[in-house]
Each structure stands twice: as structure tokens, then as C-alpha cells.
Short mmCIF file of C-alpha atoms and ligand atoms in Angstrom, two decimals:
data_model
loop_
_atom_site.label_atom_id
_atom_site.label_comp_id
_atom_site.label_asym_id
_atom_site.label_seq_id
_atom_site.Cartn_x
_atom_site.Cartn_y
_atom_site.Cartn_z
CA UNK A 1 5.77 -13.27 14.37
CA UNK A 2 6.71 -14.31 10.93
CA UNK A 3 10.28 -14.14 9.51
CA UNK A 4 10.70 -11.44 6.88
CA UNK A 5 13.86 -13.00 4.76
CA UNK A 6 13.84 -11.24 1.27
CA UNK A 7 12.70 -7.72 3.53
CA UNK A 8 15.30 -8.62 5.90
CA UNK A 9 18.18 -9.53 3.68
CA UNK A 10 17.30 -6.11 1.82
CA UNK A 11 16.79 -3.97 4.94
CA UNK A 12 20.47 -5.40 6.77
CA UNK A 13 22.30 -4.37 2.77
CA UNK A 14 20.65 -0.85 3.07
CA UNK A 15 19.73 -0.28 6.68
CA UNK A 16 21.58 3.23 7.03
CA UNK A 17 19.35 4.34 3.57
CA UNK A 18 16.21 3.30 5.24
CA UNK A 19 17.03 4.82 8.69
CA UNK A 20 17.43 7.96 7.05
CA UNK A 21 14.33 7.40 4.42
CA UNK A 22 11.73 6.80 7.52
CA UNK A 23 8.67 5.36 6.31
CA UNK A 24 4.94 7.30 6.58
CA UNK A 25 3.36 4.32 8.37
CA UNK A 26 3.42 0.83 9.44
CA UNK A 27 6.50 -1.36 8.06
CA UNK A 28 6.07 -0.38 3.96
CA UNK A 29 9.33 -2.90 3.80
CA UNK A 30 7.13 -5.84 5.68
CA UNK A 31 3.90 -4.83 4.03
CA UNK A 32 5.52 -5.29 0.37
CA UNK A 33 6.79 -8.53 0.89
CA UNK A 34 3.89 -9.99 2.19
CA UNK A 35 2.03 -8.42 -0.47
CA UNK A 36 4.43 -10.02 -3.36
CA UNK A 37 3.51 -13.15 -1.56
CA UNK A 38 -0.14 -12.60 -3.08
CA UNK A 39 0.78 -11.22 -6.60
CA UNK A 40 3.02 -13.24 -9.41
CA UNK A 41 5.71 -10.22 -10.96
CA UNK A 42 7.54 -11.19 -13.40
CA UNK A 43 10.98 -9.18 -15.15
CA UNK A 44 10.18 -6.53 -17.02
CA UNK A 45 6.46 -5.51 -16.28
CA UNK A 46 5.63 -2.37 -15.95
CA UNK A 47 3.90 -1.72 -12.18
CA UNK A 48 2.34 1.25 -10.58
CA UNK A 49 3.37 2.19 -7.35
CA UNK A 50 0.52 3.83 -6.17
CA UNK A 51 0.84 6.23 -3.28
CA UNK A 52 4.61 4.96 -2.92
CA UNK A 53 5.74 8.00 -0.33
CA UNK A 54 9.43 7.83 -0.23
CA UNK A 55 9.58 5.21 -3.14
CA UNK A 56 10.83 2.48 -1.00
CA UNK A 57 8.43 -0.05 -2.23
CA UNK A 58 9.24 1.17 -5.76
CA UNK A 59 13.23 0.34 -4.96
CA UNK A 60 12.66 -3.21 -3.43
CA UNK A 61 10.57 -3.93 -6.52
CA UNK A 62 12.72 -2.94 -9.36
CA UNK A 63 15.50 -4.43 -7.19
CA UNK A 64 14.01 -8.05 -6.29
CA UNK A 65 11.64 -8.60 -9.72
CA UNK A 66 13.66 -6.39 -12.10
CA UNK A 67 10.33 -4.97 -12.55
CA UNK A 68 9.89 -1.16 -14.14
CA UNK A 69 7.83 0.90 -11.60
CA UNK A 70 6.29 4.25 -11.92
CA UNK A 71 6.29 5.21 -8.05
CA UNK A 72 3.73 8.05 -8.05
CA UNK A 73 3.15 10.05 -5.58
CA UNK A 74 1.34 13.16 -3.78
CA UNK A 75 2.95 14.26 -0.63
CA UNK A 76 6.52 13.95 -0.90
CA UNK A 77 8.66 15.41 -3.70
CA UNK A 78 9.45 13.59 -6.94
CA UNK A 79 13.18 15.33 -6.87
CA UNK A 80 13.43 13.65 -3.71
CA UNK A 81 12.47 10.05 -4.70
CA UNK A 82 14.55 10.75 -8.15
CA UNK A 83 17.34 11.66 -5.70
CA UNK A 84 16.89 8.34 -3.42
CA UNK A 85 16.77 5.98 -6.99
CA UNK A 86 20.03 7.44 -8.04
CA UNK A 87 21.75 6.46 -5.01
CA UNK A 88 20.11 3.14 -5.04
CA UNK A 89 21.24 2.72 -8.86
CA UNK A 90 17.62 1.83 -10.02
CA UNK A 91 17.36 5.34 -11.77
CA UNK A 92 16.86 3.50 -15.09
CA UNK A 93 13.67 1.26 -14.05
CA UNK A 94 11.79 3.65 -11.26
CA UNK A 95 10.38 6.53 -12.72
CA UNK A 96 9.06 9.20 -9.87
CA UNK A 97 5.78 10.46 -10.49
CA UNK A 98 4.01 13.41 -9.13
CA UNK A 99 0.34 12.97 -9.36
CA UNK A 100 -3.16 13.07 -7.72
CA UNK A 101 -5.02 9.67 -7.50
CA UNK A 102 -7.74 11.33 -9.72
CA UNK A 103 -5.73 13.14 -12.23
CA UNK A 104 -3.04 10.31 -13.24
CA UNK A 105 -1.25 10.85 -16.52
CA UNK A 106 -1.70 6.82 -17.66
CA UNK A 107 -3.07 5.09 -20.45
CA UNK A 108 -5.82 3.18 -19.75
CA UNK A 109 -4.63 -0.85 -19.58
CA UNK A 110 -0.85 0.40 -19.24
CA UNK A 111 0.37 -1.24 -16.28
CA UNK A 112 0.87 -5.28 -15.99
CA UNK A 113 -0.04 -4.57 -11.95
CA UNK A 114 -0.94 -1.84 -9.58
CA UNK A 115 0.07 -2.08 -5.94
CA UNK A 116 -1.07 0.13 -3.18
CA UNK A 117 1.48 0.33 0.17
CA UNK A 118 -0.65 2.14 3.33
CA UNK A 119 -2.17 4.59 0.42
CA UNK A 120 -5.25 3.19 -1.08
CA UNK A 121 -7.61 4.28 1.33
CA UNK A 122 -7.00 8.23 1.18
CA UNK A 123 -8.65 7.86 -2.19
CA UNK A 124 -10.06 4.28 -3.17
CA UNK A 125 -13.45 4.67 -0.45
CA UNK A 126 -15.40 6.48 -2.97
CA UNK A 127 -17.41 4.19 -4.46
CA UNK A 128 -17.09 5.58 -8.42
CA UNK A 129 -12.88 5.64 -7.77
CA UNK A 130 -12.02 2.40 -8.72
CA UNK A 131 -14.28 2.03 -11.70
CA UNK A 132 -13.59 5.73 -13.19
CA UNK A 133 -10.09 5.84 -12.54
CA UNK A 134 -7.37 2.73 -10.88
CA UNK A 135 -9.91 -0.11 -12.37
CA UNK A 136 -9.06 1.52 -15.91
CA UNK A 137 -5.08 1.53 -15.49
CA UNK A 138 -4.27 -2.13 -15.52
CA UNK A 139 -4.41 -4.34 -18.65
CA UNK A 140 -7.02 -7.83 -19.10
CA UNK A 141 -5.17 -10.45 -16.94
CA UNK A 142 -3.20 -7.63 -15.36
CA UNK A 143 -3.05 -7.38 -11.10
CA UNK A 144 -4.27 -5.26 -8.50
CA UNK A 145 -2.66 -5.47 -4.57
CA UNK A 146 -3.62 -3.56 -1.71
CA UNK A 147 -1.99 -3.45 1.60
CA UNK A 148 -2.60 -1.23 4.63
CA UNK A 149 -4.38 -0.01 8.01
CA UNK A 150 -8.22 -1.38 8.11
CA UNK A 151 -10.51 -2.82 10.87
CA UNK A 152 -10.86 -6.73 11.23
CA UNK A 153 -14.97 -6.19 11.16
CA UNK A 154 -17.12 -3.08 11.11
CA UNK A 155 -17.88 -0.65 13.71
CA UNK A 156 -21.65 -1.63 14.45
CA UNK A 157 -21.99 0.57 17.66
CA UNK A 158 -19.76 3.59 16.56
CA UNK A 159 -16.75 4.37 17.30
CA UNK A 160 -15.34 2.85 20.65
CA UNK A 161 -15.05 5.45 23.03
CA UNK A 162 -11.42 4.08 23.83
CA UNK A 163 -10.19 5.70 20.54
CA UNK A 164 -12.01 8.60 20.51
CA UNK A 165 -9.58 10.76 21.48
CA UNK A 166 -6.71 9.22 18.89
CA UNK A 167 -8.71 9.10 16.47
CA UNK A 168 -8.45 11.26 13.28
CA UNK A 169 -11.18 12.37 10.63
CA UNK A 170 -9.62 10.27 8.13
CA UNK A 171 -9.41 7.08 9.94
CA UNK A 172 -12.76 6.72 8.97
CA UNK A 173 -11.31 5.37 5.59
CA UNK A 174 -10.29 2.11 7.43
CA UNK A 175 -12.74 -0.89 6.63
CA UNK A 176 -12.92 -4.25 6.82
CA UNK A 177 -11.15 -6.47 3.98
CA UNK A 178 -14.91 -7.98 3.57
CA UNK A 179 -15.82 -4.19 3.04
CA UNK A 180 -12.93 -3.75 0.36
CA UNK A 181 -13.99 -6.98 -1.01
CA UNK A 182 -17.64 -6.47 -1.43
CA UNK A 183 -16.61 -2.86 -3.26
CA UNK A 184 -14.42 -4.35 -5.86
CA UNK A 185 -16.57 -7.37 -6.77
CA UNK A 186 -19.45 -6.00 -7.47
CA UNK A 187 -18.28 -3.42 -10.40
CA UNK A 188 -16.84 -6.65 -12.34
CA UNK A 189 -14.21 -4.79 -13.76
CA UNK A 190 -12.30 -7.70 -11.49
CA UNK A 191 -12.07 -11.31 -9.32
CA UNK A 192 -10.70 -10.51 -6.36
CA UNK A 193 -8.35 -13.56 -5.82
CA UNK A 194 -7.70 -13.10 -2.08
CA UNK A 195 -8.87 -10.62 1.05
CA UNK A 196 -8.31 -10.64 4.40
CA UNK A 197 -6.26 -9.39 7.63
CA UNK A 198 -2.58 -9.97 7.74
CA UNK A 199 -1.25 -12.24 10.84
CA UNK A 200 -0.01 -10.65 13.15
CA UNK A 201 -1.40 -7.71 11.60
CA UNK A 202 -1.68 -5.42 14.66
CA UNK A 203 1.71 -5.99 15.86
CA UNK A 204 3.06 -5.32 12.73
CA UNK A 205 2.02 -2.01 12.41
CA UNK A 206 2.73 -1.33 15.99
CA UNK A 207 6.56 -1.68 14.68
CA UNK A 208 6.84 1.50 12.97
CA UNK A 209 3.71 3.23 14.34
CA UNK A 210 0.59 5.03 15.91
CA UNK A 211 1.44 3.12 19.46
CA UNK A 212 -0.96 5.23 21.35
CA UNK A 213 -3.95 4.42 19.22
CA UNK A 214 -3.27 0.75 18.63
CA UNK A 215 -3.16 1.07 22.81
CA UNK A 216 -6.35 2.83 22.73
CA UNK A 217 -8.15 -0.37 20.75
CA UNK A 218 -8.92 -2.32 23.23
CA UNK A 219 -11.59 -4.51 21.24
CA UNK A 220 -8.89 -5.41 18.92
CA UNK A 221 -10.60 -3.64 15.63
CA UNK A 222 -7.00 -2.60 14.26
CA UNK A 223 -5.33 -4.37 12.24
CA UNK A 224 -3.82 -4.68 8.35
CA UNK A 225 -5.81 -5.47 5.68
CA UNK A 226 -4.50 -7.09 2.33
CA UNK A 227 -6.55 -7.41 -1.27
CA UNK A 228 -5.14 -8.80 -4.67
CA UNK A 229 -7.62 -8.95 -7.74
CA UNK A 230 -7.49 -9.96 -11.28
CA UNK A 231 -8.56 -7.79 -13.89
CA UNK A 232 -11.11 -9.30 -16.43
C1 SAM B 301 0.88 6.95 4.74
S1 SAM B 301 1.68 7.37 3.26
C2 SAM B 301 2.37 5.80 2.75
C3 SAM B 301 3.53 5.96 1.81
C4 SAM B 301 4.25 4.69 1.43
N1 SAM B 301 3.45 3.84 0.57
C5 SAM B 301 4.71 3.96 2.67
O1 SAM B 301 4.08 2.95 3.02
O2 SAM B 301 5.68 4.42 3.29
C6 SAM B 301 0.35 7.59 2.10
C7 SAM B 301 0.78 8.09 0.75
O3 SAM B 301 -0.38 8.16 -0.08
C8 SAM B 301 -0.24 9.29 -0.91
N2 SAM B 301 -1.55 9.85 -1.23
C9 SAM B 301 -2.52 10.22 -0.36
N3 SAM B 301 -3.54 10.76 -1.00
C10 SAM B 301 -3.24 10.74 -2.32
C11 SAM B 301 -3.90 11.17 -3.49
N4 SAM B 301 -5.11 11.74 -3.42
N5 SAM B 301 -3.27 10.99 -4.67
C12 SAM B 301 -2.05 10.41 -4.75
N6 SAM B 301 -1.38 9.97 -3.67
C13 SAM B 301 -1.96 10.15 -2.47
C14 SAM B 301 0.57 10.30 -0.14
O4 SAM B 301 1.30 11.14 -1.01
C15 SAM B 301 1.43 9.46 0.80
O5 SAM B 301 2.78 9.40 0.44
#
């Protein structure tokens, strides 16, 4: 498996913080840095954390890009986060957020990039979402990036039967990054600069997560899926 140095240098400075801070899902730490892999930040733009749970992602970012990010989020408390980017001393350039992906408070074109960490899919499979609402939030030239759970092709015969009995209703959000790619394109809000499954993909989410269901997928249709696009 790959070597993870700026995730690893950051996780060994802070490890007792992210012990405590567990993440929601496979590696957020792993899937941000190969995500800034894909995406060019810069100091001082001003990012969207979409879906940022404990506001991890939002901490390495302001941290390693000196980056401003609004970490916004649904599920876990913005007190909390606020609490977590005190102690991390990046209280002055992440700003928690409580919001519902369809009811953000943003100007339209306000954000240099939006990034989605394990998130994107609770939300972003309706067809109208990213052209009514995310599509609208980033500036001309500005970036999109999408990491998380998806399926290396389609299911063409239904579900396996293997995972049938891990399987959750909303699992049937993950698609293929073909499927993610085809959805995007075709609004031309965007060029969607790179899609596809992250090595190792699998066994990277298997660090942090679901065991029993990646177990269960025994024609190998797990995996994580990574998009970037450019807004036009
Ligand atoms: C599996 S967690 C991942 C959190 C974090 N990015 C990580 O990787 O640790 C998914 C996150 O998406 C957020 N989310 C789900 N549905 C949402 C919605 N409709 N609007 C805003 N956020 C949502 C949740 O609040 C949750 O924290």
C-alpha cells in the first residue's frame, strides 16, 4: 500500500487528538491527502468542507495549505468542531457550520473549491442536486473534489446475495466513478478533470471500517471512488 507522508507526519504530531476524534468512515486523514493530490490549493482560498463530520479534514487543510475552510456539517455538533479548532489553534481560519446540503447559507460562486470527505453521496445522487445547489457554490475556474465509498462498476444482476444481509438502504448511494462522472458532465456547469477508484481502495477503507461487509463482497465491487472537476 502507498505511503501516506504529509497524513502520516500530521497523524504521529496529533495522534492522541485523532484517537479521541474517531472518524465516521474509512481513513478521512488518507482520503484527504490523496484527494489534495488531485486538486491545486493555494494560501488563503476560501474552501468548503462539505459533510466534514468531526472537522478533521477542515484542520489538516487550514493546517497544511493555510487555506480558510467553512467545515459544514449535519450530524455532529458545530460547538463540538468549534471546540476541536480551538485546541488545534486553527479557530481563526475554520469556521464550523451547521447546515443541510440543500439549505446552505452561501453565496453563489463563494468558495475557490469544494471538497467532499465520505459525504457526497448522502445527498449528491439526485440528479437536480448538483446543478440547483453545490454546482452554484464555487466560483468560474474554482474546484470541485470528491472522495468516498462507491462500487468499481455497476450492479448489473442486483445486489450480490453475499451482501445482502450487510447491506443498508442507503448503500444504494454507492456508484461507480464512471456513474459520478457521466452525472457531472453532462449538466456543463463543469470538466471533470479526473475519476476513478483509488489503489488500494478496498483495503483502505477496510482500515477504519465496515470489515464485515467489505468480507461479504466477494466479487470485489467495493471500493473508493475519487472525482475532481473544474468549474466553467
Ligand atoms: C460518514 S460521515 C463522514 C464525515 C467526515 N467527512 C469523515 O470522513 O470523517 C458523513 C457526513 O456527511 C454529513 N451529511 C450527511 N447528509 C448530509 C446532509 N443532507 N447535509 C449535510 N451534511 C450531511 C453528515 O453530517 C456526516 O458527518
Amino acid at each position: 500500500m502507498r505511503n501516506f507522508e504529509r497524513c502520516e507526519k500530521y497523524y504521529n504530531t496529533y495522534r492522541k487528538f485523532f484517537e479521541e476524534n474517531k472518524m465516521l468512515g474509512p481513513n478521512a486523514m488518507f482520503l484527504i491527502e490523496i484527494l489534495c493530490e488531485k486538486i491545486d490549493l493555494k494560501p488563503g482560498m476560501r474552501i468548503l468542507d462539505m459533510g466534514c463530520g468531526a472537522g478533521l479534514t477542515s484542520i489538516f487543510l487550514a493546517k497544511e495549505f493555510g487555506v480558510t475552510v467553512f467545515a459544514n456539517d449535519l450530524w455532529i455538533k458545530p460547538t463540538d468542531n468549534y471546540k476541536r479548532f480551538i485546541e488545534m489553534g486553527v479557530e481563526d481560519k475554520v469556521f464550523p457550520i451547521h447546515a443541510e446540503a440543500h439549505n446552505l447559507p452561501y453565496a453563489n460562486g463563494f468558495f475557490d473549491a469544494a471538497i467532499s470527505i465520505d459525504s457526497y453521496h448522502y445527498y449528491g445522487t439526485d440528479e437536480t442536486y448538483f446543478p440547483c445547489y453545490y454546482g452554484k457554490l464555487v466560483k468560474q475556474g474554482g474546484q470541485f473534489g470528491v472522495i468516498g465509498p462507491g462500487l468499481t462498476r455497476e450492479f448489473s444482476h442486483g445486489l450480490p446475495e453475499t451482501m445482502k444481509s450487510h447491506w443498508d438502504a442507503d448503500m444504494y448511494t454507492f456508484h461507480s466513478a464512471k456513474w459520478w462522472h457521466d452525472m457531472w458532465q453532462k449538466t456543463g456547469l463543469v470538466d471533470v478533470t479526473y475519476f476513478g477508484d483509488v489503489p488500494d481502495g478496498k483495503a483502505l477503507w477496510r482500515l477504519t471500517a465496515d470489515d464485515e461487509l467489505l468480507d461479504a463482497d466477494t466479487e470485489d465491487y467495493l471500493t473508493l471512488i475519487l472525482m475532481t472537476a473544474v468549474k466553467k
